[in-house]
Coordinates of C-alpha atoms and ligand atoms in Angstrom, one line a residue:
M183 CA 13.4 4.8 22.4
T184 CA 11.2 5.1 20.1
E185 CA 10.4 9.0 18.8
V186 CA 6.7 9.6 19.4
V187 CA 5.6 13.0 17.6
N188 CA 1.6 13.6 19.3
I189 CA -0.6 14.7 16.1
R190 CA -3.7 15.3 18.2
H191 CA -4.3 19.3 17.9
E192 CA -3.2 18.8 13.9
H193 CA -5.2 18.8 11.2
A194 CA -3.5 17.1 8.1
S195 CA -5.1 17.2 4.6
I196 CA -5.1 13.6 2.6
R197 CA -2.4 14.3 0.5
E198 CA -0.4 16.3 3.4
W199 CA -1.7 12.8 5.6
E200 CA 0.3 11.2 2.0
V201 CA 3.2 12.6 2.6
R202 CA 3.8 11.5 5.7
I203 CA 3.2 8.2 6.2
E204 CA 6.1 7.8 2.7
Q205 CA 8.1 9.2 5.8
L206 CA 6.6 6.3 8.0
L207 CA 7.1 4.2 5.4
E208 CA 10.0 5.1 4.3
G209 CA 12.0 7.9 4.3
S210 CA 13.6 9.2 7.4
A211 CA 10.4 9.1 10.0
R212 CA 10.6 5.3 10.2
D213 CA 10.4 4.3 13.5
A214 CA 8.9 6.9 14.9
A215 CA 6.0 6.0 16.5
V216 CA 2.6 8.4 15.8
F217 CA -0.1 9.2 18.7
N218 CA -2.8 10.9 17.6
V219 CA -3.7 10.5 21.6
N220 CA -6.6 13.4 23.8
E221 CA -4.2 13.6 26.3
D222 CA -7.3 16.9 27.6
D223 CA -9.3 13.3 28.2
D224 CA -8.8 12.0 31.4
R225 CA -12.2 9.5 30.7
E226 CA -10.6 5.9 30.7
Y227 CA -10.5 4.1 27.8
D228 CA -13.5 1.0 27.6
A229 CA -11.7 -0.7 24.6
I230 CA -7.8 -0.4 23.5
F231 CA -8.4 -1.8 20.1
L232 CA -5.2 -4.0 19.0
G233 CA -4.7 -3.3 14.7
G234 CA -6.6 -0.7 12.8
G235 CA -7.6 -3.0 10.1
G236 CA -11.3 -3.3 8.7
G237 CA -11.9 -4.9 12.1
G238 CA -10.7 -2.1 14.5
R239 CA -11.2 1.0 12.4
F240 CA -15.0 -0.3 12.1
G241 CA -15.6 -1.0 15.9
A242 CA -13.5 1.6 17.4
A243 CA -15.8 3.9 15.1
Y244 CA -19.2 2.8 16.4
L245 CA -17.8 1.7 20.1
R246 CA -17.2 6.0 19.5
A247 CA -20.0 7.1 18.7
M248 CA -22.4 5.3 20.9
G249 CA -20.1 7.6 23.2
G250 CA -17.5 5.7 24.6
R251 CA -13.8 6.3 24.1
Q252 CA -11.5 3.9 22.3
L253 CA -8.4 3.7 21.0
I254 CA -6.9 1.8 18.6
I255 CA -2.6 1.3 18.3
E256 CA -1.3 -0.1 14.3
Q257 CA 1.9 -1.5 13.9
W258 CA 2.0 0.1 10.4
P259 CA 1.4 4.2 9.5
F260 CA -2.5 3.2 8.4
L261 CA -5.5 2.6 9.4
G262 CA -7.5 -0.8 6.6
G263 CA -5.0 -3.1 7.5
S264 CA -3.6 -5.5 5.2
C265 CA -7.0 -4.6 2.8
P266 CA -5.4 -1.6 1.0
H267 CA -2.0 -2.2 1.7
N268 CA -1.0 -5.6 -0.1
A269 CA -5.4 -8.0 -0.2
C270 CA -8.6 -6.8 -1.5
V271 CA -7.1 -3.9 -3.2
P272 CA -4.7 -5.1 -5.5
H273 CA -6.4 -7.8 -5.4
H274 CA -9.8 -5.3 -7.1
L275 CA -7.1 -4.2 -9.2
F276 CA -5.3 -6.9 -10.9
S277 CA -9.4 -8.9 -11.6
E278 CA -9.6 -5.5 -12.8
C279 CA -6.8 -5.6 -15.0
A280 CA -7.6 -10.2 -16.3
A281 CA -11.2 -9.2 -17.3
E282 CA -9.5 -6.1 -19.5
L283 CA -7.4 -8.1 -20.4
M284 CA -10.5 -10.7 -21.6
L285 CA -12.0 -8.7 -23.8
Q286 CA -9.2 -7.3 -25.6
R287 CA -7.6 -10.2 -26.6
T288 CA -11.6 -11.4 -27.4
M289 CA -11.8 -9.0 -29.9
S290 CA -8.4 -8.3 -30.8
G291 CA -8.8 -6.7 -34.2
R292 CA -12.4 -6.3 -34.3
L293 CA -14.0 -2.6 -33.8
W294 CA -11.5 -1.2 -32.4
F295 CA -9.0 -2.9 -30.6
R296 CA -5.4 -3.7 -31.2
D297 CA -4.2 -6.7 -32.2
M298 CA -3.5 -8.5 -28.6
T299 CA -1.4 -11.5 -31.0
D300 CA 2.0 -11.5 -29.6
V301 CA 1.4 -8.7 -26.3
R302 CA 2.2 -9.5 -23.4
A303 CA 1.5 -7.1 -20.2
S304 CA 3.5 -6.0 -17.8
I305 CA 3.2 -7.6 -14.2
K306 CA 5.8 -5.4 -13.0
D307 CA 4.0 -2.1 -14.4
V308 CA 0.2 -3.2 -12.8
V309 CA 2.4 -4.5 -9.4
D310 CA 4.2 -1.1 -9.6
V311 CA 1.1 1.5 -10.4
F312 CA -0.3 -0.2 -7.1
R313 CA 2.7 0.5 -5.3
R314 CA 3.1 4.0 -6.1
G315 CA -1.2 4.5 -5.6
R316 CA -1.7 2.8 -2.0
V317 CA -0.6 5.8 -0.3
G318 CA -4.4 7.6 -1.6
P319 CA -5.7 5.1 0.5
H320 CA -3.9 4.5 3.1
A321 CA -3.7 8.5 4.3
I322 CA -7.9 8.3 3.7
M323 CA -7.6 5.9 5.7
N324 CA -6.0 7.9 8.6
Y325 CA -7.9 11.9 7.7
Q326 CA -11.3 10.0 7.6
S327 CA -10.6 8.1 11.1
K328 CA -8.8 11.8 12.7
E329 CA -10.8 14.0 11.4
Q330 CA -13.9 12.6 10.5
L331 CA -14.7 9.9 13.3
D332 CA -13.0 11.4 16.3
L333 CA -10.9 8.5 16.4
E334 CA -8.2 7.7 19.3
Y335 CA -5.2 6.1 17.3
V336 CA -0.8 5.1 18.1
L337 CA 0.5 4.5 14.8
N338 CA 4.1 2.8 13.3
A339 CA 4.3 1.0 16.9
R340 CA 4.1 -2.7 18.4
G341 CA 1.9 -2.4 20.8
T342 CA 2.1 -5.2 23.4
I343 CA 0.4 -6.6 25.4
I344 CA 0.8 -6.1 29.1
D345 CA -1.9 -7.9 30.7
A346 CA -6.2 -8.0 30.3
H347 CA -6.5 -4.2 30.2
T348 CA -2.5 -3.2 29.2
V349 CA -1.0 -2.9 26.1
E350 CA 2.8 -1.1 25.7
V351 CA 3.6 0.7 22.8
A352 CA 6.1 3.1 22.1
G353 CA 7.2 3.4 26.2
R354 CA 3.8 4.0 27.3
R355 CA 1.5 2.2 29.3
F356 CA -2.3 2.5 28.1
R357 CA -5.0 0.6 30.2
A358 CA -8.8 0.3 29.2
K359 CA -11.4 -1.6 30.9
N360 CA -11.5 -4.0 27.4
L361 CA -9.3 -5.1 24.6
V362 CA -10.5 -6.0 21.4
L363 CA -7.4 -8.2 19.7
G364 CA -7.7 -7.3 15.1
L365 CA -4.7 -8.7 14.6
G366 CA -5.6 -9.7 11.4
A367 CA -3.3 -13.5 9.5
R368 CA -0.4 -14.0 7.5
A369 CA 0.0 -15.6 4.0
Q370 CA 0.4 -19.4 5.3
E371 CA 4.2 -20.9 3.9
L372 CA 5.3 -23.2 1.7
H373 CA 7.2 -25.8 2.9
C374 CA 9.8 -27.2 -0.2
P375 CA 12.6 -26.7 -0.6
G376 CA 13.6 -23.8 -2.7
A377 CA 10.8 -22.4 -1.2
D378 CA 12.4 -19.2 0.4
L379 CA 13.7 -18.4 -2.6
K380 CA 13.9 -15.1 -5.1
G381 CA 11.5 -15.4 -7.7
V382 CA 9.3 -17.6 -5.5
F383 CA 6.2 -15.0 -3.9
N384 CA 3.0 -15.1 -2.3
Y385 CA -0.2 -12.2 -2.3
A386 CA 1.6 -9.9 0.3
T387 CA 5.6 -9.9 -0.4
L388 CA 4.4 -9.7 -4.9
V389 CA 3.9 -5.9 -4.3
E390 CA 6.9 -5.1 -1.5
D391 CA 9.1 -7.3 -3.7
L392 CA 8.9 -8.0 -7.2
D393 CA 11.9 -6.3 -8.9
Y394 CA 11.6 -7.5 -12.9
E395 CA 9.5 -8.3 -15.6
P396 CA 9.1 -12.2 -14.9
G397 CA 8.5 -14.9 -17.9
D398 CA 6.8 -16.6 -20.5
T399 CA 5.2 -19.1 -17.3
V400 CA 3.6 -19.1 -15.0
V401 CA 2.6 -21.4 -11.7
V402 CA 0.6 -20.6 -9.2
V403 CA 0.2 -23.2 -6.5
G404 CA -3.2 -23.3 -4.6
G405 CA -6.8 -23.8 -5.9
S406 CA -8.9 -21.3 -3.7
K407 CA -9.6 -17.5 -4.1
T408 CA -6.4 -15.9 -3.6
A409 CA -4.7 -18.2 -6.2
V410 CA -7.4 -18.1 -8.8
E411 CA -8.1 -14.6 -8.9
Y412 CA -3.9 -14.1 -8.8
G413 CA -3.6 -16.5 -11.4
C414 CA -6.0 -15.4 -14.0
F415 CA -4.4 -11.6 -13.7
F416 CA -1.5 -13.4 -14.4
N417 CA -3.2 -16.0 -17.1
A418 CA -4.8 -12.3 -18.7
T419 CA -0.6 -10.2 -19.4
G420 CA -0.3 -13.5 -21.5
R421 CA 2.3 -15.7 -20.0
R422 CA 1.7 -19.3 -19.7
T423 CA 0.2 -19.4 -16.3
I424 CA 0.1 -23.1 -14.7
L425 CA -2.5 -23.9 -11.5
V426 CA -0.7 -26.6 -8.9
V427 CA -3.4 -28.2 -6.9
R428 CA -3.3 -29.7 -4.3
S429 CA -7.2 -31.7 -4.3
Q430 CA -10.0 -29.8 -6.5
L431 CA -9.8 -26.4 -8.4
L432 CA -12.5 -24.1 -7.0
K433 CA -14.5 -26.3 -3.9
T434 CA -15.7 -22.8 -2.7
I435 CA -18.5 -22.6 -5.7
T436 CA -20.3 -24.9 -4.0
D437 CA -22.3 -25.4 -7.4
D438 CA -21.2 -28.2 -9.9
E439 CA -23.2 -26.5 -13.2
T440 CA -21.5 -22.9 -12.3
R441 CA -18.9 -24.2 -10.7
G442 CA -18.0 -26.1 -14.5
Y443 CA -18.7 -22.9 -15.8
V444 CA -16.0 -20.9 -13.8
V445 CA -13.2 -23.9 -14.4
D446 CA -14.7 -23.5 -18.4
R447 CA -14.0 -20.4 -18.7
M448 CA -10.8 -20.5 -17.3
R449 CA -9.5 -22.7 -19.3
D450 CA -10.2 -21.6 -22.2
Q451 CA -8.4 -18.8 -21.6
G452 CA -5.1 -21.0 -21.3
V453 CA -4.9 -21.7 -17.9
E454 CA -4.6 -24.3 -17.3
I455 CA -4.8 -26.5 -14.3
L456 CA -3.1 -29.5 -12.3
E457 CA -5.2 -31.4 -9.8
G458 CA -3.8 -33.8 -7.5
A459 CA -1.2 -32.6 -7.4
L460 CA 2.1 -30.6 -5.0
V461 CA 5.2 -28.9 -5.1
D462 CA 8.3 -31.3 -4.9
R463 CA 10.4 -28.3 -4.7
I464 CA 12.0 -25.0 -6.5
E465 CA 14.9 -25.2 -8.9
A466 CA 17.7 -22.3 -8.1
G467 CA 19.1 -20.9 -11.2
A468 CA 22.8 -19.4 -11.7
D469 CA 21.4 -15.5 -10.6
G470 CA 20.2 -16.9 -6.8
R471 CA 16.4 -16.6 -8.3
A472 CA 14.1 -20.2 -9.4
C473 CA 14.2 -21.4 -12.7
A474 CA 12.1 -24.0 -12.2
I475 CA 9.3 -25.5 -10.0
H476 CA 9.3 -29.7 -9.8
I477 CA 6.0 -30.9 -9.5
K478 CA 4.5 -34.2 -8.4
T479 CA 1.1 -36.1 -9.7
S480 CA 0.0 -39.1 -10.4
K481 CA 2.5 -39.3 -13.5
G482 CA 5.5 -38.8 -11.6
I483 CA 7.6 -35.7 -10.9
E484 CA 7.4 -33.4 -14.5
R485 CA 10.1 -30.7 -13.9
I486 CA 8.8 -26.8 -15.6
A487 CA 10.5 -24.2 -16.8
T488 CA 10.1 -21.1 -14.7
D489 CA 10.9 -17.5 -13.1
F490 CA 7.6 -17.0 -11.0
V491 CA 6.4 -19.1 -9.0
F492 CA 3.0 -17.7 -6.4
H493 CA 1.8 -19.7 -3.9
A494 CA -1.6 -19.1 -1.7
L495 CA -2.6 -22.1 0.7
G496 CA -4.3 -19.6 3.3
E497 CA -3.6 -17.7 5.6
T498 CA -2.8 -18.4 9.2
P499 CA -4.5 -16.0 12.8
N500 CA -1.3 -14.4 14.7
S501 CA -2.6 -14.7 17.4
E502 CA 1.0 -15.8 19.2
M503 CA 1.4 -12.5 21.1
P504 CA -2.1 -13.3 22.9
A505 CA -2.1 -17.0 23.2
A506 CA 1.4 -17.0 25.2
A507 CA 0.6 -13.2 26.5
L508 CA -2.7 -13.9 28.1
G509 CA -3.1 -17.5 27.8
V510 CA -6.7 -17.5 24.9
K511 CA -7.8 -20.5 24.0
L512 CA -7.1 -21.4 20.0
G513 CA -8.6 -24.0 17.7
A514 CA -7.3 -26.4 15.2
K515 CA -5.6 -23.6 12.6
N516 CA -4.3 -21.3 15.1
E517 CA -7.7 -19.8 15.5
V518 CA -8.1 -16.9 17.9
L519 CA -11.5 -18.8 19.5
V520 CA -14.9 -16.6 20.7
N521 CA -18.3 -16.8 21.5
S522 CA -20.8 -15.6 20.3
Q523 CA -20.4 -12.1 21.8
L524 CA -17.0 -12.1 20.4
Q525 CA -15.5 -12.6 24.3
T526 CA -12.1 -14.6 23.7
S527 CA -11.6 -17.4 27.2
V528 CA -9.8 -14.1 29.1
P529 CA -12.7 -12.0 30.6
N530 CA -12.8 -8.7 29.3
V531 CA -10.7 -9.2 26.0
Y532 CA -12.6 -9.9 22.5
A533 CA -11.2 -11.1 19.5
I534 CA -12.4 -9.8 15.8
G535 CA -11.9 -10.4 12.5
D536 CA -9.0 -12.9 10.0
L537 CA -7.7 -13.4 14.0
I538 CA -11.1 -15.8 14.8
G539 CA -11.2 -18.0 11.4
G540 CA -12.6 -17.7 8.5
P541 CA -14.2 -17.1 6.2
M542 CA -11.7 -14.0 5.9
E543 CA -13.4 -11.5 4.8
M544 CA -14.3 -7.9 5.2
F545 CA -17.5 -7.7 5.4
K546 CA -16.6 -10.3 8.8
A547 CA -14.2 -8.2 9.5
R548 CA -16.0 -5.3 10.1
K549 CA -19.7 -6.5 11.1
S550 CA -17.6 -8.5 14.3
G551 CA -15.6 -5.1 15.1
V552 CA -18.5 -3.5 15.5
Y553 CA -21.1 -6.3 17.4
A554 CA -17.7 -6.0 19.8
A555 CA -17.9 -2.2 20.3
R556 CA -21.8 -2.7 20.7
H557 CA -21.8 -5.8 23.3
I558 CA -18.4 -3.5 25.1
M559 CA -20.6 -1.0 25.2
G560 CA -24.1 -2.6 26.9
E561 CA -26.0 -4.3 24.3
A562 CA -26.9 -7.9 24.2
I563 CA -25.9 -9.4 20.6
E564 CA -25.7 -13.1 19.1
Y565 CA -22.9 -12.4 16.1
Q566 CA -22.1 -15.9 14.4
P567 CA -20.5 -15.3 10.8
K568 CA -23.8 -17.5 8.8
A569 CA -25.4 -17.0 5.7
W570 CA -23.1 -15.0 3.9
P571 CA -23.7 -14.1 0.1
D572 CA -20.1 -15.0 -0.9
F573 CA -17.5 -14.1 -4.1
L574 CA -14.3 -14.4 -6.0
H575 CA -12.9 -13.3 -9.9
T576 CA -11.4 -15.0 -12.3
H577 CA -11.7 -13.2 -15.3
Y578 CA -15.2 -13.0 -14.1
E579 CA -17.0 -11.6 -11.0
V580 CA -18.8 -14.7 -9.1
S581 CA -20.8 -14.4 -6.7
W582 CA -23.6 -16.3 -5.0
M583 CA -25.9 -17.3 -2.5
G584 CA -27.8 -20.1 -0.4
L585 CA -28.0 -23.8 -1.3
S586 CA -25.9 -25.3 -4.7
E587 CA -29.1 -27.0 -6.9
Q588 CA -27.2 -30.1 -5.9
E589 CA -28.1 -29.2 -1.8
A590 CA -31.4 -28.1 -2.5
R591 CA -32.4 -31.5 -4.7
A592 CA -31.3 -33.0 -1.4
R593 CA -33.1 -30.4 0.9
Y594 CA -36.5 -30.3 -0.5
K595 CA -38.6 -32.7 -2.6
D596 CA -39.5 -29.7 -5.2
I597 CA -36.5 -28.0 -6.4
I598 CA -37.1 -25.0 -9.7
T599 CA -34.2 -24.2 -11.4
I600 CA -34.6 -20.4 -14.0
K601 CA -31.4 -20.6 -15.2
M602 CA -29.2 -17.9 -17.9
P603 CA -28.4 -18.9 -21.5
P604 CA -31.8 -21.5 -20.9
D605 CA -30.4 -25.0 -21.1
T606 CA -30.6 -26.1 -24.2
P607 CA -28.5 -27.7 -26.5
D608 CA -27.5 -24.8 -28.6
G609 CA -29.0 -22.4 -25.2
L610 CA -24.0 -21.3 -24.2
N611 CA -24.1 -20.3 -27.6
V612 CA -27.2 -18.2 -27.8
A613 CA -26.4 -14.3 -27.3
L614 CA -28.1 -14.5 -23.1
P615 CA -26.8 -13.5 -20.4
A616 CA -26.6 -9.8 -22.0
S617 CA -26.0 -6.9 -20.1
D618 CA -24.1 -3.9 -18.5
R619 CA -20.1 -5.3 -19.5
T620 CA -21.2 -8.6 -22.0
M621 CA -22.6 -7.0 -24.4
L622 CA -20.1 -6.7 -26.6
Y623 CA -18.8 -11.3 -25.0
A624 CA -23.1 -11.7 -26.2
F625 CA -23.0 -10.8 -30.6
L626 CA -19.8 -12.1 -30.9
E627 CA -18.3 -14.8 -28.9
P628 CA -21.8 -15.6 -26.9
K629 CA -20.7 -18.9 -24.8
M630 CA -18.3 -15.8 -23.0
S631 CA -21.4 -13.5 -21.8
G632 CA -21.6 -15.1 -18.3
F633 CA -23.9 -17.9 -16.8
Q634 CA -26.8 -16.9 -13.9
K635 CA -28.6 -19.3 -11.4
L636 CA -32.1 -18.6 -9.3
I637 CA -32.9 -22.3 -6.9
L638 CA -36.3 -22.1 -5.7
D639 CA -38.1 -24.7 -3.8
A640 CA -41.7 -25.2 -5.6
A641 CA -44.0 -25.4 -2.4
T642 CA -43.4 -22.5 -0.3
R643 CA -41.9 -21.1 -3.8
R644 CA -38.7 -19.0 -2.0
V645 CA -35.4 -18.7 -3.3
V646 CA -33.4 -21.0 -1.7
G647 CA -29.6 -20.4 -4.1
A648 CA -28.5 -18.1 -6.5
F649 CA -25.2 -17.8 -8.3
H650 CA -23.5 -16.0 -10.6
V651 CA -20.8 -15.7 -13.6
G652 CA -20.3 -11.5 -14.9
Y653 CA -20.1 -8.2 -14.4
G654 CA -22.0 -5.7 -11.5
A655 CA -24.0 -8.7 -9.9
K656 CA -21.8 -8.0 -5.9
D657 CA -24.1 -5.2 -5.8
A658 CA -27.6 -7.2 -5.9
F659 CA -26.3 -10.6 -3.8
Q660 CA -25.3 -8.4 -1.1
Y661 CA -29.4 -7.6 -0.6
L662 CA -30.4 -11.0 -2.4
N663 CA -29.1 -11.8 0.9
H664 CA -30.8 -10.3 3.0
L665 CA -34.4 -10.7 1.4
M666 CA -33.2 -14.5 0.5
K667 CA -33.1 -15.0 4.0
Q668 CA -36.1 -13.1 5.7
G669 CA -38.2 -15.7 3.1
L670 CA -38.1 -13.9 0.0
T671 CA -40.4 -15.9 -3.3
I672 CA -40.1 -15.9 -6.7
D673 CA -44.0 -13.5 -6.8
Q674 CA -42.0 -11.1 -5.0
L675 CA -38.9 -11.3 -6.8
G676 CA -40.9 -10.4 -9.9
D677 CA -43.3 -7.4 -8.2
M678 CA -39.9 -5.7 -8.1
D679 CA -38.9 -3.4 -10.5
E680 CA -35.7 -4.1 -13.1
L681 CA -33.2 -1.3 -14.2
F682 CA -33.0 -3.4 -17.6
L683 CA -30.3 -4.7 -18.6
N684 CA -29.9 -5.3 -14.8
P685 CA -26.4 -8.1 -14.7
T686 CA -28.3 -10.8 -12.8
H687 CA -31.7 -10.7 -15.3
F688 CA -34.0 -12.6 -11.4
I689 CA -36.6 -9.8 -11.6
Q690 CA -37.2 -10.3 -15.5
L691 CA -37.1 -14.7 -15.9
A692 CA -38.9 -14.6 -11.9
R693 CA -41.6 -12.6 -13.6
L694 CA -41.8 -14.9 -16.5
R695 CA -42.8 -17.7 -14.5
A696 CA -44.7 -16.1 -11.2
G697 CA -47.4 -16.8 -13.1
N698 CA -47.8 -21.0 -13.1
R699 CA -49.6 -22.1 -10.1
T700 CA -46.7 -25.0 -10.2
L701 CA -43.6 -23.9 -10.8
R702 CA -41.3 -24.9 -13.7
N703 CA -38.2 -24.5 -15.0
L704 CA -36.8 -21.7 -16.9
Ligands
NAP812 P1 -8.5 -20.9 1.3 O1 -9.6 -20.7 0.9 O2 -7.5 -21.3 2.8 O3 -7.5 -22.1 0.4 C1 -5.9 -22.2 0.3 C2 -5.7 -22.8 -0.6 O4 -4.9 -23.4 -0.8 C3 -6.8 -24.7 -1.0 O5 -6.8 -24.9 -2.3 C4 -5.9 -25.3 -0.3 O6 -6.4 -26.6 -1.2 C5 -4.4 -25.0 -0.9 N1 -3.5 -25.1 0.8 C6 -3.4 -25.7 1.5 N2 -2.0 -26.1 2.3 C7 -1.4 -26.3 1.1 C8 -0.3 -27.1 0.2 N3 0.6 -27.6 1.7 N4 0.1 -27.4 -0.4 C9 -0.6 -26.7 -1.1 N5 -1.9 -26.5 -1.5 C10 -2.3 -26.1 -0.1 O7 -6.7 -19.5 0.6 P2 -7.2 -18.7 0.3 O8 -7.8 -18.5 -1.3 O9 -5.4 -18.3 -0.2 O10 -8.4 -17.8 1.0 C11 -7.5 -17.1 2.3 C12 -9.3 -17.0 2.7 O11 -8.8 -15.1 2.1 C13 -10.5 -17.5 2.6 O12 -10.8 -16.5 4.1 C14 -11.0 -16.6 1.8 O13 -12.3 -16.6 1.6 C15 -10.1 -15.5 1.7 N6 -10.6 -14.4 0.8 C16 -11.2 -14.2 -0.4 C17 -11.2 -13.2 -0.8 C18 -12.7 -12.6 -2.4 O14 -12.6 -12.6 -3.1 N7 -13.3 -13.3 -1.7 C19 -10.5 -13.5 -1.6 C20 -8.6 -13.7 -1.3 C21 -8.7 -14.0 -0.3 P3 -7.1 -28.3 -0.5 O15 -8.9 -27.4 -0.8 O16 -7.2 -29.8 -0.5 O17 -7.4 -27.8 1.0
COM813 C1 -11.1 -0.6 3.5 C2 -10.0 -0.1 4.6 S1 -9.5 -0.9 2.6 S2 -11.4 -0.1 6.2 O1 -12.7 -2.0 6.3 O2 -12.1 0.8 5.0 O3 -10.3 0.2 7.6

């Protein structure tokens, strides 16, 4: 029988939560279920959120704020899901290290920068920094959810779906009018001989299991956001890094010119890219750890010696339990199918977040949770993620929204672009763009100072797409995307007030061209 502790009437500080979570994760209290359940409230729950990641937590908070009663059931001893535990948060830490190391290596021996020749940064040290520090974000999630948002939750115990209104957890059954499934997704497995060897990692096992310092050569399998983000970090630490990509690298960046700039800068940093390549097998060394990988390309099979293979092949939704217990309908990628009210095929059962398929992004997890909550509380809502702003990290941040130049030219008769650096033969080597965190590049290595492009339909003067490679533009893209969907024109953009030197330069560049009755490229 699982030990149950009800903490409803305790008020732990964030620091006290850190200690408790550590005990629950690794210490004496590993098997205890933590109940933060209001036994004095005899109202029926409006919803049980199964899974307390971004979707469950934001949905529950919204439903509670609207006056409903909710319960989150989460198998980890903290709320927030994979984001603070092994996904977005470590990935942002590693991407920040990649950007910092690229700057240090580029400036090596100049100004106050130390000579970085032969300096290899420790991957394990950074992973350890994350592993030691992640309990901080975990604790904040639990504290905020209980003390500030007044949420009810059960942690550190796996919920089992009994029926569309009932979930059993730690020996107790909870009933609700609705069930909201936010069970997330897990890394797809690599299928090849040797895939289960020590020394073969994905984003989740990397932060749990890395207990040695990887050697000189790292092999990354996959060609999308996760593969590139981790691959650029490994490369920046000073290791030979080879990306094994089954089709084309970074198809997700739809604009050819932007993708070209991004991939060229990765190659400049020494990232080796094998496209049209597959893993044949991974070879074990005498110590049982991977010692080499065999890659199949059009030229045959190549053996690469390495003790560290990282794969990032996408995510599979955790849909098995709801499919077996409730018979919810699934799509081709095992995602739970929902309508635009986030309802599954089973009445009173909703699904949100990564469980419903791509895009597996934070905004969609949180928004879908909130929209499900609003529908449960009686609001008429429509939610399908579409036309969202997007981003990824290489050694840079890459942000984009709307149509690529090719897509825009196929849709509209007259497309205008406004670009930085300027589209001249020597453009790449001029000190533009230049702004926060790219000033040193602009003056000392101009081609590394970034790329930005605004795409306009000349007939309506509307912005139809934008792409940015550099740093600090994500915030602007969140708001710009909203304005673009409302019909933002070059004239409105040029009439805004810029905080010079702003990372996108779009306002000032739009102002230089807005006076033209017939728009022209810049
Ligand atoms: P993904 O976008 O689903 O891409 C999977 C990659 O793995 C593709 O390059 C795919 O190749 C390749 N692949 C799949 N199966 C393979 C196999 N058996 N052998 C070789 N290659 C294989 O995966 P992801 O990058 O891990 O991202 C997962 C989700 O998390 C996405 O929804 C993504 O948006 C999100 N995410 C977002 C960020 C961010 O910074 N915004 C960061 C990480 C993840 P093909 O292209 O040939 O299919
Ligand atoms: C963020 C987790 S790390 S949540 O979306 O705030 O729950």
